Amino acid sequence: MAKILMVFGSTTGNTESIAHLLEKKIAAAGHDVTVLNAADANPDHLAKGYDAVLMGCSAWGEEDVEMQDDFATFFEGFASMDLNGVKVASFASGDKEYPHFCGACDLIVDRAKELGAVIIADSLRLEGDGTSDPDEIESYVNDVLKAL
Ligand SMILES: Cc1cc2nc3c(=O)[nH]c(=O)nc-3n(C[C@H](O)[C@H](O)[C@H](O)COP(=O)(O)O)c2cc1C
């Protein structure tokens, strides 16, 4: 059994819904999953003791990517999470009408790599609350599970 941490930032609840869909599947595979809202999470040494950290954040910019507010605050302390050597993947809900679809995923992955994390899956980018894309969720979870 692996210990998985999920941290999400979500304004209208879509990325939060995806987080819970992922949680259900990963827990059903026998793993221990902790889900935290970025609004309530303190990044200091947060990744310690976890085998993998999945981070979800919606994007709210127009031309440039702006992270969801709660996650943006959390992200300021990202370096103190102790991500070196930790398995990481990101996910988000977004809207394909915007130039950077689920653009916060790229910011998370790029910074996590700089901090020594090992990226274990392509970012999961969905529209809406994730309920219309069971196959994409399944495939992402399979990638994550294989890497544990
Ligand atoms: C002003 C504004 C800016 C947005 N910018 C982006 C964006 O850059 N990329 C994207 O994929 N979606 C963008 N969106 C869409 C939201 O990210 C999308 O509605 C998402 O489902 C919200 O997820 P949440 O409920 O988890 O916060 C934007 C929406 C608004 C209203």
PDB file of C-alpha atoms and ligand atoms in Angstrom:
ATOM      1  CA  MET A   1       0.000   0.000   0.000  1.00  0.00           C
ATOM      2  CA  ALA A   2       1.346   3.391  -1.005  1.00  0.00           C
ATOM      3  CA  LYS A   3       0.631   6.701   0.695  1.00  0.00           C
ATOM      4  CA  ILE A   4      -0.674   9.305  -1.730  1.00  0.00           C
ATOM      5  CA  LEU A   5      -1.241  12.963  -1.012  1.00  0.00           C
ATOM      6  CA  MET A   6      -3.560  15.028  -3.169  1.00  0.00           C
ATOM      7  CA  VAL A   7      -3.669  18.828  -2.941  1.00  0.00           C
ATOM      8  CA  PHE A   8      -6.165  20.770  -5.015  1.00  0.00           C
ATOM      9  CA  GLY A   9      -7.137  24.392  -5.611  1.00  0.00           C
ATOM     10  CA  SER A  10     -10.636  24.838  -6.989  1.00  0.00           C
ATOM     11  CA  THR A  11     -12.915  27.868  -7.198  1.00  0.00           C
ATOM     12  CA  THR A  12     -16.173  26.464  -8.595  1.00  0.00           C
ATOM     13  CA  GLY A  13     -15.599  22.857  -7.481  1.00  0.00           C
ATOM     14  CA  ASN A  14     -14.599  21.247 -10.782  1.00  0.00           C
ATOM     15  CA  THR A  15     -10.989  20.405  -9.922  1.00  0.00           C
ATOM     16  CA  GLU A  16     -12.183  19.345  -6.472  1.00  0.00           C
ATOM     17  CA  SER A  17     -14.619  16.929  -8.097  1.00  0.00           C
ATOM     18  CA  ILE A  18     -11.812  15.472 -10.237  1.00  0.00           C
ATOM     19  CA  ALA A  19      -9.683  15.087  -7.092  1.00  0.00           C
ATOM     20  CA  HIS A  20     -12.421  13.013  -5.464  1.00  0.00           C
ATOM     21  CA  LEU A  21     -12.902  10.853  -8.575  1.00  0.00           C
ATOM     22  CA  LEU A  22      -9.168  10.141  -8.530  1.00  0.00           C
ATOM     23  CA  GLU A  23      -9.234   9.520  -4.789  1.00  0.00           C
ATOM     24  CA  LYS A  24     -11.964   6.883  -5.164  1.00  0.00           C
ATOM     25  CA  LYS A  25     -10.092   4.975  -7.857  1.00  0.00           C
ATOM     26  CA  ILE A  26      -6.716   5.090  -6.145  1.00  0.00           C
ATOM     27  CA  ALA A  27      -8.219   4.087  -2.796  1.00  0.00           C
ATOM     28  CA  ALA A  28     -10.119   1.239  -4.519  1.00  0.00           C
ATOM     29  CA  ALA A  29      -6.738  -0.040  -5.730  1.00  0.00           C
ATOM     30  CA  GLY A  30      -5.752  -0.425  -2.070  1.00  0.00           C
ATOM     31  CA  HIS A  31      -3.777   2.743  -1.437  1.00  0.00           C
ATOM     32  CA  ASP A  32      -4.009   5.253   1.355  1.00  0.00           C
ATOM     33  CA  VAL A  33      -5.101   8.642  -0.041  1.00  0.00           C
ATOM     34  CA  THR A  34      -5.161  11.969   1.796  1.00  0.00           C
ATOM     35  CA  VAL A  35      -6.936  14.846   0.039  1.00  0.00           C
ATOM     36  CA  LEU A  36      -6.266  18.441   1.057  1.00  0.00           C
ATOM     37  CA  ASN A  37      -7.774  21.676  -0.160  1.00  0.00           C
ATOM     38  CA  ALA A  38      -4.907  24.087  -0.870  1.00  0.00           C
ATOM     39  CA  ALA A  39      -6.847  26.678   1.127  1.00  0.00           C
ATOM     40  CA  ASP A  40      -6.206  24.568   4.260  1.00  0.00           C
ATOM     41  CA  ALA A  41      -2.756  23.188   3.404  1.00  0.00           C
ATOM     42  CA  ASN A  42       0.585  24.327   4.792  1.00  0.00           C
ATOM     43  CA  PRO A  43       3.332  23.399   2.315  1.00  0.00           C
ATOM     44  CA  ASP A  44       6.095  23.080   4.941  1.00  0.00           C
ATOM     45  CA  HIS A  45       7.512  19.522   4.629  1.00  0.00           C
ATOM     46  CA  LEU A  46       4.069  18.439   3.423  1.00  0.00           C
ATOM     47  CA  ALA A  47       5.360  15.767   1.009  1.00  0.00           C
ATOM     48  CA  LYS A  48       7.362  14.004   3.746  1.00  0.00           C
ATOM     49  CA  GLY A  49       6.235  10.420   4.247  1.00  0.00           C
ATOM     50  CA  TYR A  50       4.231  10.220   1.021  1.00  0.00           C
ATOM     51  CA  ASP A  51       5.129   7.983  -1.927  1.00  0.00           C
ATOM     52  CA  ALA A  52       3.454  10.299  -4.412  1.00  0.00           C
ATOM     53  CA  VAL A  53       1.844  13.716  -4.520  1.00  0.00           C
ATOM     54  CA  LEU A  54      -0.878  14.612  -7.023  1.00  0.00           C
ATOM     55  CA  MET A  55      -1.635  18.294  -7.396  1.00  0.00           C
ATOM     56  CA  GLY A  56      -4.693  19.798  -9.037  1.00  0.00           C
ATOM     57  CA  CYS A  57      -5.201  23.457  -9.870  1.00  0.00           C
ATOM     58  CA  SER A  58      -7.496  25.305 -12.254  1.00  0.00           C
ATOM     59  CA  ALA A  59      -6.326  28.295 -14.307  1.00  0.00           C
ATOM     60  CA  TRP A  60      -7.934  31.732 -14.250  1.00  0.00           C
ATOM     61  CA  GLY A  61      -5.845  33.995 -16.486  1.00  0.00           C
ATOM     62  CA  GLU A  62      -6.786  35.312 -19.923  1.00  0.00           C
ATOM     63  CA  GLU A  63      -3.587  35.600 -21.995  1.00  0.00           C
ATOM     64  CA  ASP A  64      -1.245  34.481 -19.204  1.00  0.00           C
ATOM     65  CA  VAL A  65      -1.805  31.574 -16.861  1.00  0.00           C
ATOM     66  CA  GLU A  66      -2.984  32.521 -13.401  1.00  0.00           C
ATOM     67  CA  MET A  67      -3.263  29.796 -10.818  1.00  0.00           C
ATOM     68  CA  GLN A  68      -6.443  29.369  -8.824  1.00  0.00           C
ATOM     69  CA  ASP A  69      -6.163  31.723  -5.820  1.00  0.00           C
ATOM     70  CA  ASP A  70      -5.786  29.202  -2.979  1.00  0.00           C
ATOM     71  CA  PHE A  71      -3.274  27.140  -4.908  1.00  0.00           C
ATOM     72  CA  ALA A  72      -1.357  30.285  -5.885  1.00  0.00           C
ATOM     73  CA  THR A  73      -0.839  31.042  -2.184  1.00  0.00           C
ATOM     74  CA  PHE A  74       0.147  27.418  -1.521  1.00  0.00           C
ATOM     75  CA  PHE A  75       2.535  27.542  -4.498  1.00  0.00           C
ATOM     76  CA  GLU A  76       4.476  30.421  -2.898  1.00  0.00           C
ATOM     77  CA  GLY A  77       5.720  27.887  -0.346  1.00  0.00           C
ATOM     78  CA  PHE A  78       6.205  25.069  -2.876  1.00  0.00           C
ATOM     79  CA  ALA A  79       9.963  24.841  -2.288  1.00  0.00           C
ATOM     80  CA  SER A  80       9.382  23.927   1.364  1.00  0.00           C
ATOM     81  CA  MET A  81       7.282  20.853   0.503  1.00  0.00           C
ATOM     82  CA  ASP A  82      10.354  18.579   0.271  1.00  0.00           C
ATOM     83  CA  LEU A  83       9.560  17.324  -3.228  1.00  0.00           C
ATOM     84  CA  ASN A  84      13.073  16.106  -3.997  1.00  0.00           C
ATOM     85  CA  GLY A  85      12.780  12.495  -5.217  1.00  0.00           C
ATOM     86  CA  VAL A  86       8.992  12.443  -4.719  1.00  0.00           C
ATOM     87  CA  LYS A  87       6.691  11.090  -7.428  1.00  0.00           C
ATOM     88  CA  VAL A  88       4.453  13.865  -8.705  1.00  0.00           C
ATOM     89  CA  ALA A  89       1.669  14.348 -11.241  1.00  0.00           C
ATOM     90  CA  SER A  90      -0.801  17.139 -11.830  1.00  0.00           C
ATOM     91  CA  PHE A  91      -4.411  17.459 -12.925  1.00  0.00           C
ATOM     92  CA  ALA A  92      -6.933  20.212 -13.584  1.00  0.00           C
ATOM     93  CA  SER A  93     -10.276  21.215 -14.889  1.00  0.00           C
ATOM     94  CA  GLY A  94     -10.141  23.895 -17.548  1.00  0.00           C
ATOM     95  CA  ASP A  95     -11.739  25.299 -20.654  1.00  0.00           C
ATOM     96  CA  LYS A  96     -10.359  24.675 -24.149  1.00  0.00           C
ATOM     97  CA  GLU A  97     -11.487  28.156 -25.238  1.00  0.00           C
ATOM     98  CA  TYR A  98      -8.534  29.645 -23.344  1.00  0.00           C
ATOM     99  CA  PRO A  99      -5.083  29.784 -24.928  1.00  0.00           C
ATOM    100  CA  HIS A 100      -3.485  27.797 -22.087  1.00  0.00           C
ATOM    101  CA  PHE A 101      -5.804  24.857 -21.473  1.00  0.00           C
ATOM    102  CA  CYS A 102      -5.279  23.788 -17.854  1.00  0.00           C
ATOM    103  CA  GLY A 103      -2.116  25.882 -17.913  1.00  0.00           C
ATOM    104  CA  ALA A 104      -1.539  25.632 -14.167  1.00  0.00           C
ATOM    105  CA  CYS A 105      -0.524  21.999 -14.698  1.00  0.00           C
ATOM    106  CA  ASP A 106       2.563  23.161 -16.597  1.00  0.00           C
ATOM    107  CA  LEU A 107       3.563  25.565 -13.826  1.00  0.00           C
ATOM    108  CA  ILE A 108       3.240  22.802 -11.236  1.00  0.00           C
ATOM    109  CA  VAL A 109       5.159  20.221 -13.264  1.00  0.00           C
ATOM    110  CA  ASP A 110       7.951  22.622 -14.253  1.00  0.00           C
ATOM    111  CA  ARG A 111       8.511  23.815 -10.693  1.00  0.00           C
ATOM    112  CA  ALA A 112       8.229  20.301  -9.249  1.00  0.00           C
ATOM    113  CA  LYS A 113      10.919  19.120 -11.691  1.00  0.00           C
ATOM    114  CA  GLU A 114      13.175  22.007 -10.639  1.00  0.00           C
ATOM    115  CA  LEU A 115      12.703  20.872  -7.049  1.00  0.00           C
ATOM    116  CA  GLY A 116      13.810  17.316  -7.884  1.00  0.00           C
ATOM    117  CA  ALA A 117      10.422  15.609  -8.183  1.00  0.00           C
ATOM    118  CA  VAL A 118       9.928  12.670 -10.540  1.00  0.00           C
ATOM    119  CA  ILE A 119       6.974  13.263 -12.877  1.00  0.00           C
ATOM    120  CA  ILE A 120       5.051   9.985 -13.149  1.00  0.00           C
ATOM    121  CA  ALA A 121       2.219  10.828 -15.571  1.00  0.00           C
ATOM    122  CA  ASP A 122       1.204  13.326 -18.211  1.00  0.00           C
ATOM    123  CA  SER A 123      -1.032  15.961 -16.653  1.00  0.00           C
ATOM    124  CA  LEU A 124      -4.729  15.110 -16.649  1.00  0.00           C
ATOM    125  CA  ARG A 125      -6.570  17.999 -18.347  1.00  0.00           C
ATOM    126  CA  LEU A 126     -10.354  17.824 -18.415  1.00  0.00           C
ATOM    127  CA  GLU A 127     -13.279  20.139 -19.033  1.00  0.00           C
ATOM    128  CA  GLY A 128     -15.961  20.333 -16.363  1.00  0.00           C
ATOM    129  CA  ASP A 129     -16.048  18.183 -13.249  1.00  0.00           C
ATOM    130  CA  GLY A 130     -14.514  15.065 -14.763  1.00  0.00           C
ATOM    131  CA  THR A 131     -17.678  12.975 -14.826  1.00  0.00           C
ATOM    132  CA  SER A 132     -17.799  13.010 -18.663  1.00  0.00           C
ATOM    133  CA  ASP A 133     -14.297  11.628 -19.066  1.00  0.00           C
ATOM    134  CA  PRO A 134     -14.105   8.288 -17.256  1.00  0.00           C
ATOM    135  CA  ASP A 135     -11.654   6.856 -19.797  1.00  0.00           C
ATOM    136  CA  GLU A 136      -9.162   9.697 -19.379  1.00  0.00           C
ATOM    137  CA  ILE A 137      -9.418   9.392 -15.612  1.00  0.00           C
ATOM    138  CA  GLU A 138      -8.902   5.633 -15.816  1.00  0.00           C
ATOM    139  CA  SER A 139      -5.851   5.995 -18.024  1.00  0.00           C
ATOM    140  CA  TYR A 140      -4.291   8.667 -15.756  1.00  0.00           C
ATOM    141  CA  VAL A 141      -4.909   6.567 -12.649  1.00  0.00           C
ATOM    142  CA  ASN A 142      -3.361   3.541 -14.366  1.00  0.00           C
ATOM    143  CA  ASP A 143      -0.227   5.566 -15.154  1.00  0.00           C
ATOM    144  CA  VAL A 144      -0.025   6.755 -11.562  1.00  0.00           C
ATOM    145  CA  LEU A 145      -0.595   3.261 -10.127  1.00  0.00           C
ATOM    146  CA  LYS A 146       2.041   1.734 -12.401  1.00  0.00           C
ATOM    147  CA  ALA A 147       4.596   4.222 -11.131  1.00  0.00           C
ATOM    148  CA  LEU A 148       4.005   3.593  -7.412  1.00  0.00           C
TER     149      LEU A 148
HETATM  150  C1  LIG B   1     -11.667  34.703 -16.234  1.00  0.00           C
HETATM  151  C2  LIG B   1     -11.436  33.247 -16.488  1.00  0.00           C
HETATM  152  C3  LIG B   1     -10.195  32.815 -16.899  1.00  0.00           C
HETATM  153  C4  LIG B   1      -9.951  31.462 -17.195  1.00  0.00           C
HETATM  154  N1  LIG B   1      -8.727  31.053 -17.667  1.00  0.00           N
HETATM  155  C5  LIG B   1      -8.542  29.760 -18.017  1.00  0.00           C
HETATM  156  C6  LIG B   1      -7.307  29.329 -18.584  1.00  0.00           C
HETATM  157  O1  LIG B   1      -6.352  30.097 -18.756  1.00  0.00           O
HETATM  158  N2  LIG B   1      -7.187  28.026 -18.944  1.00  0.00           N
HETATM  159  C7  LIG B   1      -8.206  27.126 -18.787  1.00  0.00           C
HETATM  160  O2  LIG B   1      -8.043  25.968 -19.140  1.00  0.00           O
HETATM  161  N3  LIG B   1      -9.385  27.502 -18.225  1.00  0.00           N
HETATM  162  C8  LIG B   1      -9.581  28.795 -17.851  1.00  0.00           C
HETATM  163  N4  LIG B   1     -10.769  29.186 -17.291  1.00  0.00           N
HETATM  164  C9  LIG B   1     -11.807  28.164 -17.043  1.00  0.00           C
HETATM  165  C10 LIG B   1     -11.770  27.611 -15.610  1.00  0.00           C
HETATM  166  O3  LIG B   1     -10.470  27.197 -15.250  1.00  0.00           O
HETATM  167  C11 LIG B   1     -12.730  26.414 -15.596  1.00  0.00           C
HETATM  168  O4  LIG B   1     -14.042  26.919 -15.507  1.00  0.00           O
HETATM  169  C12 LIG B   1     -12.481  25.389 -14.516  1.00  0.00           C
HETATM  170  O5  LIG B   1     -13.390  24.312 -14.674  1.00  0.00           O
HETATM  171  C13 LIG B   1     -12.612  25.934 -13.122  1.00  0.00           C
HETATM  172  O6  LIG B   1     -12.221  24.920 -12.237  1.00  0.00           O
HETATM  173  P1  LIG B   1     -12.413  25.002 -10.653  1.00  0.00           P
HETATM  174  O7  LIG B   1     -13.885  24.965 -10.400  1.00  0.00           O
HETATM  175  O8  LIG B   1     -11.749  23.790 -10.154  1.00  0.00           O
HETATM  176  O9  LIG B   1     -11.776  26.255 -10.185  1.00  0.00           O
HETATM  177  C14 LIG B   1     -11.016  30.522 -17.007  1.00  0.00           C
HETATM  178  C15 LIG B   1     -12.268  30.973 -16.570  1.00  0.00           C
HETATM  179  C16 LIG B   1     -12.488  32.314 -16.326  1.00  0.00           C
HETATM  180  C17 LIG B   1     -13.869  32.747 -15.874  1.00  0.00           C
END
